[in-house]
Amino acid sequence: MIHLMKFFFFSLFKALLGATIQVPTLDGRKKQIQINDVVSPSTEKRIAGEGLPYPKIPNKKGDIIVKFDIKFPDSLTQHQREQIGQLLPR
């Protein structure tokens, strides 16, 4: 199967709380994906039939696979650490 891979850089905020992303397709359109689950660096989403065309069946297309790279903050203040510590399970 022929796939097209797209990578998105996500803030930690969006990775934990969700977001809507616009994924560009090969023909210039944008497909909207609503992310409601917690996103980890191994999370993948698929957009069926919007990837590269099959070499021997040009009217059939593979999928776009969307992968996420989570951007973690470089540092936290003591106050931020305390707030996160109160919210997250141990």
mmCIF file of C-alpha atoms in Angstrom:
data_model
loop_
_atom_site.group_PDB
_atom_site.id
_atom_site.type_symbol
_atom_site.label_atom_id
_atom_site.label_comp_id
_atom_site.label_asym_id
_atom_site.label_seq_id
_atom_site.Cartn_x
_atom_site.Cartn_y
_atom_site.Cartn_z
ATOM 1 C CA MET A 1 0.000 0.000 0.000
ATOM 2 C CA ILE A 2 1.260 3.481 -0.871
ATOM 3 C CA HIS A 3 1.179 5.967 2.001
ATOM 4 C CA LEU A 4 2.159 9.571 2.456
ATOM 5 C CA MET A 5 3.684 10.537 5.812
ATOM 6 C CA LYS A 6 3.047 13.950 7.381
ATOM 7 C CA PHE A 7 4.654 15.111 10.631
ATOM 8 C CA PHE A 8 3.132 17.643 13.011
ATOM 9 C CA PHE A 9 4.913 19.352 15.872
ATOM 10 C CA PHE A 10 2.563 19.608 18.824
ATOM 11 C CA SER A 11 2.974 21.622 21.992
ATOM 12 C CA LEU A 12 2.629 19.723 25.248
ATOM 13 C CA PHE A 13 -0.543 21.726 25.891
ATOM 14 C CA LYS A 14 -2.170 20.494 22.658
ATOM 15 C CA ALA A 15 -0.858 16.967 23.182
ATOM 16 C CA LEU A 16 -2.590 16.742 26.546
ATOM 17 C CA LEU A 17 -5.767 18.732 25.858
ATOM 18 C CA GLY A 18 -6.437 18.169 22.162
ATOM 19 C CA ALA A 19 -6.608 20.360 19.101
ATOM 20 C CA THR A 20 -7.857 20.587 15.553
ATOM 21 C CA ILE A 21 -5.229 20.294 12.819
ATOM 22 C CA GLN A 22 -5.357 21.001 9.099
ATOM 23 C CA VAL A 23 -3.546 18.338 7.081
ATOM 24 C CA PRO A 24 -2.586 19.407 3.543
ATOM 25 C CA THR A 25 -3.381 16.897 0.785
ATOM 26 C CA LEU A 26 -1.481 16.348 -2.456
ATOM 27 C CA ASP A 27 -4.034 18.294 -4.472
ATOM 28 C CA GLY A 28 -3.843 21.383 -2.235
ATOM 29 C CA ARG A 29 -6.949 20.787 -0.117
ATOM 30 C CA LYS A 30 -6.815 20.644 3.671
ATOM 31 C CA LYS A 31 -8.397 17.852 5.690
ATOM 32 C CA GLN A 32 -9.397 18.780 9.229
ATOM 33 C CA ILE A 33 -8.692 16.283 12.006
ATOM 34 C CA GLN A 34 -10.002 16.751 15.520
ATOM 35 C CA ILE A 35 -7.628 15.305 18.132
ATOM 36 C CA ASN A 36 -9.469 14.536 21.362
ATOM 37 C CA ASP A 37 -7.209 11.897 22.903
ATOM 38 C CA VAL A 38 -3.868 12.449 24.611
ATOM 39 C CA VAL A 39 -1.188 12.443 21.903
ATOM 40 C CA SER A 40 2.092 10.637 22.495
ATOM 41 C CA PRO A 41 5.129 10.576 20.181
ATOM 42 C CA SER A 42 3.943 7.177 18.876
ATOM 43 C CA THR A 43 0.420 8.407 18.004
ATOM 44 C CA GLU A 44 -0.598 8.009 14.368
ATOM 45 C CA LYS A 45 -3.764 9.140 12.605
ATOM 46 C CA ARG A 46 -4.766 8.031 9.103
ATOM 47 C CA ILE A 47 -6.634 9.826 6.384
ATOM 48 C CA ALA A 48 -7.840 7.064 4.079
ATOM 49 C CA GLY A 49 -7.585 7.505 0.327
ATOM 50 C CA GLU A 50 -5.726 10.845 0.376
ATOM 51 C CA GLY A 51 -2.137 9.574 -0.024
ATOM 52 C CA LEU A 52 -0.032 8.737 -3.053
ATOM 53 C CA PRO A 53 -1.651 6.996 -6.043
ATOM 54 C CA TYR A 54 -0.926 3.318 -6.610
ATOM 55 C CA PRO A 55 1.571 2.906 -9.464
ATOM 56 C CA LYS A 56 -0.529 0.303 -11.317
ATOM 57 C CA ILE A 57 -3.944 1.692 -10.308
ATOM 58 C CA PRO A 58 -3.607 5.497 -10.608
ATOM 59 C CA ASN A 59 -7.252 6.179 -9.722
ATOM 60 C CA LYS A 60 -6.762 4.499 -6.323
ATOM 61 C CA LYS A 61 -4.798 6.229 -3.558
ATOM 62 C CA GLY A 62 -3.135 5.107 -0.359
ATOM 63 C CA ASP A 63 -3.510 6.826 3.001
ATOM 64 C CA ILE A 64 -1.927 9.882 4.577
ATOM 65 C CA ILE A 65 -0.360 8.880 7.881
ATOM 66 C CA VAL A 66 -0.081 11.731 10.363
ATOM 67 C CA LYS A 67 2.619 11.376 13.041
ATOM 68 C CA PHE A 68 3.192 13.699 15.974
ATOM 69 C CA ASP A 69 6.317 15.082 17.588
ATOM 70 C CA ILE A 70 5.622 16.572 21.013
ATOM 71 C CA LYS A 71 7.561 19.712 21.953
ATOM 72 C CA PHE A 72 8.279 19.685 25.657
ATOM 73 C CA PRO A 73 9.196 22.914 27.443
ATOM 74 C CA ASP A 74 12.914 23.521 27.942
ATOM 75 C CA SER A 75 12.387 24.562 31.551
ATOM 76 C CA LEU A 76 9.693 25.172 34.176
ATOM 77 C CA THR A 77 9.481 27.661 37.000
ATOM 78 C CA GLN A 78 9.063 26.338 40.523
ATOM 79 C CA HIS A 79 5.449 27.566 40.498
ATOM 80 C CA GLN A 80 4.746 25.677 37.243
ATOM 81 C CA ARG A 81 6.307 22.533 38.714
ATOM 82 C CA GLU A 82 4.099 22.776 41.784
ATOM 83 C CA GLN A 83 0.954 23.295 39.703
ATOM 84 C CA ILE A 84 1.721 20.370 37.403
ATOM 85 C CA GLY A 85 2.599 18.233 40.415
ATOM 86 C CA GLN A 86 -0.827 18.895 41.898
ATOM 87 C CA LEU A 87 -2.666 18.035 38.672
ATOM 88 C CA LEU A 88 -0.901 14.964 37.352
ATOM 89 C CA PRO A 89 -1.221 11.517 38.944
ATOM 90 C CA ARG A 90 1.895 10.093 40.520
#
